[in-house]
XYZ file of C-alpha atoms in Angstrom:
143
model
C 7.666 -20.174 -9.167
C 9.282 -16.830 -10.053
C 7.235 -16.649 -13.263
C 3.984 -17.063 -11.310
C 5.093 -14.361 -8.891
C 5.741 -11.757 -11.598
C 2.997 -12.889 -13.987
C 0.797 -10.030 -15.121
C -1.820 -9.397 -17.722
C -1.220 -7.058 -20.644
C -3.538 -4.314 -19.368
C -2.593 -0.779 -20.334
C -4.659 0.739 -17.527
C -3.103 -1.014 -14.511
C -0.470 1.711 -14.512
C -3.117 4.154 -13.279
C -3.720 2.086 -10.133
C 0.026 1.523 -9.711
C 0.682 5.267 -9.925
C -2.100 6.122 -7.491
C -1.265 3.516 -4.857
C 2.507 3.721 -5.296
C 2.680 7.515 -5.078
C 0.467 7.697 -1.986
C 2.441 5.035 -0.114
C 5.809 6.469 -1.142
C 4.710 9.904 0.076
C 3.201 8.601 3.315
C 6.304 6.546 4.075
C 8.577 9.572 3.622
C 6.289 11.668 5.819
C 6.534 9.104 8.628
C 10.203 10.119 8.869
C 9.809 13.843 8.167
C 6.984 14.284 10.677
C 7.605 11.371 13.050
C 5.883 13.022 16.018
C 2.535 13.284 14.242
C 2.675 10.658 11.464
C 5.333 8.169 12.530
C 6.423 6.958 15.957
C 4.426 9.652 17.767
C 1.232 8.599 16.015
C 1.908 4.923 16.727
C 2.486 5.722 20.405
C -0.717 7.801 20.569
C -2.848 4.902 19.305
C -1.170 2.490 21.728
C 0.902 0.312 19.422
C 3.910 -1.425 21.001
C 7.474 -0.305 20.182
C 6.358 2.854 18.367
C 9.903 3.942 17.402
C 10.643 0.620 15.739
C 7.170 0.228 14.261
C 7.099 3.779 12.878
C 10.432 3.282 11.121
C 9.513 -0.217 9.928
C 6.162 0.827 8.460
C 7.638 3.994 6.948
C 10.422 2.004 5.282
C 7.978 -0.634 4.020
C 5.720 2.058 2.562
C 8.648 3.748 0.808
C 10.025 0.507 -0.639
C 6.670 -0.971 -1.628
C 5.461 2.342 -3.044
C 8.597 2.529 -5.199
C 8.137 -1.101 -6.321
C 4.566 -0.374 -7.385
C 5.583 2.774 -9.255
C 8.137 0.714 -11.183
C 5.882 -2.291 -11.559
C 8.619 -4.453 -10.057
C 7.536 -7.380 -7.870
C 4.111 -5.763 -7.841
C 2.391 -8.639 -6.036
C 4.996 -8.741 -3.267
C 4.651 -5.003 -2.665
C 0.872 -5.281 -2.727
C 0.810 -8.030 -0.093
C 2.845 -5.954 2.348
C 0.711 -2.870 1.728
C -2.510 -4.862 2.227
C -1.216 -5.987 5.625
C -0.297 -2.398 6.532
C -3.762 -1.143 5.522
C -5.671 -3.866 7.364
C -3.707 -3.073 10.533
C -4.202 0.685 10.003
C -7.956 0.309 9.606
C -8.219 -2.052 12.583
C -6.148 0.149 14.906
C -7.475 3.570 13.953
C -10.945 3.252 12.486
C -12.643 0.766 14.820
C -12.461 3.315 17.652
C -13.980 5.982 15.403
C -16.761 3.549 14.517
C -17.428 2.828 18.184
C -17.313 6.433 19.382
C -18.431 8.560 16.435
C -20.492 6.217 14.288
C -20.546 4.554 10.905
C -20.605 7.635 8.664
C -17.760 9.387 10.492
C -15.716 6.194 10.243
C -16.411 5.931 6.501
C -15.448 9.545 5.955
C -12.213 9.159 7.919
C -11.229 5.940 6.194
C -11.883 6.791 2.541
C -8.182 6.950 1.660
C -7.494 3.776 3.651
C -10.141 1.879 1.671
C -8.892 3.271 -1.645
C -5.333 2.166 -0.856
C -6.479 -1.234 0.417
C -8.645 -1.977 -2.613
C -6.045 -0.586 -5.024
C -3.478 -2.917 -3.474
C -5.874 -5.872 -3.732
C -6.427 -5.018 -7.407
C -2.666 -5.093 -8.027
C -2.308 -8.357 -6.133
C -4.928 -9.925 -8.410
C -3.914 -8.363 -11.740
C -0.194 -7.659 -11.408
C 1.685 -4.687 -12.796
C 0.193 -4.621 -16.287
C 1.703 -3.933 -19.699
C 3.960 -1.047 -18.663
C 5.716 -2.737 -15.770
C 9.121 -4.238 -15.171
C 7.296 -7.437 -14.166
C 5.901 -7.655 -17.697
C 9.369 -7.236 -19.207
C 10.821 -9.881 -16.866
C 7.937 -12.228 -17.669
C 8.517 -11.873 -21.426
C 12.278 -12.366 -21.037
C 11.718 -15.500 -18.933
C 9.620 -17.284 -21.568
């Protein structure tokens, strides 16, 4: 089971997606704590999510941990699954209102980073961490 979880292809280019997605989530998670009134609990309260203090800290921590995992290529699929959930919730809670009130094009413009992070995470879920990942080293050592 563990081998299936960490299995990855030998792609040299997956590191580019890992670096992009991992760095953005790591940065965003840290900012949820540094600027909690506008990006963390305060933002969650503004959009009407329950328990904004808890949720802001939980999401920020998940983004930091999963971003770091992706940067290392360690348990890449696990990190990707959590980040996909975060992005689906983010799009559903923040972009559907923009779609309803400001239209399709404004929603697309405002969600471009969300879609890039969602699709980058889906890519990593499908492909794994690639050649230059800890997952790849663990996979080779487990054979």
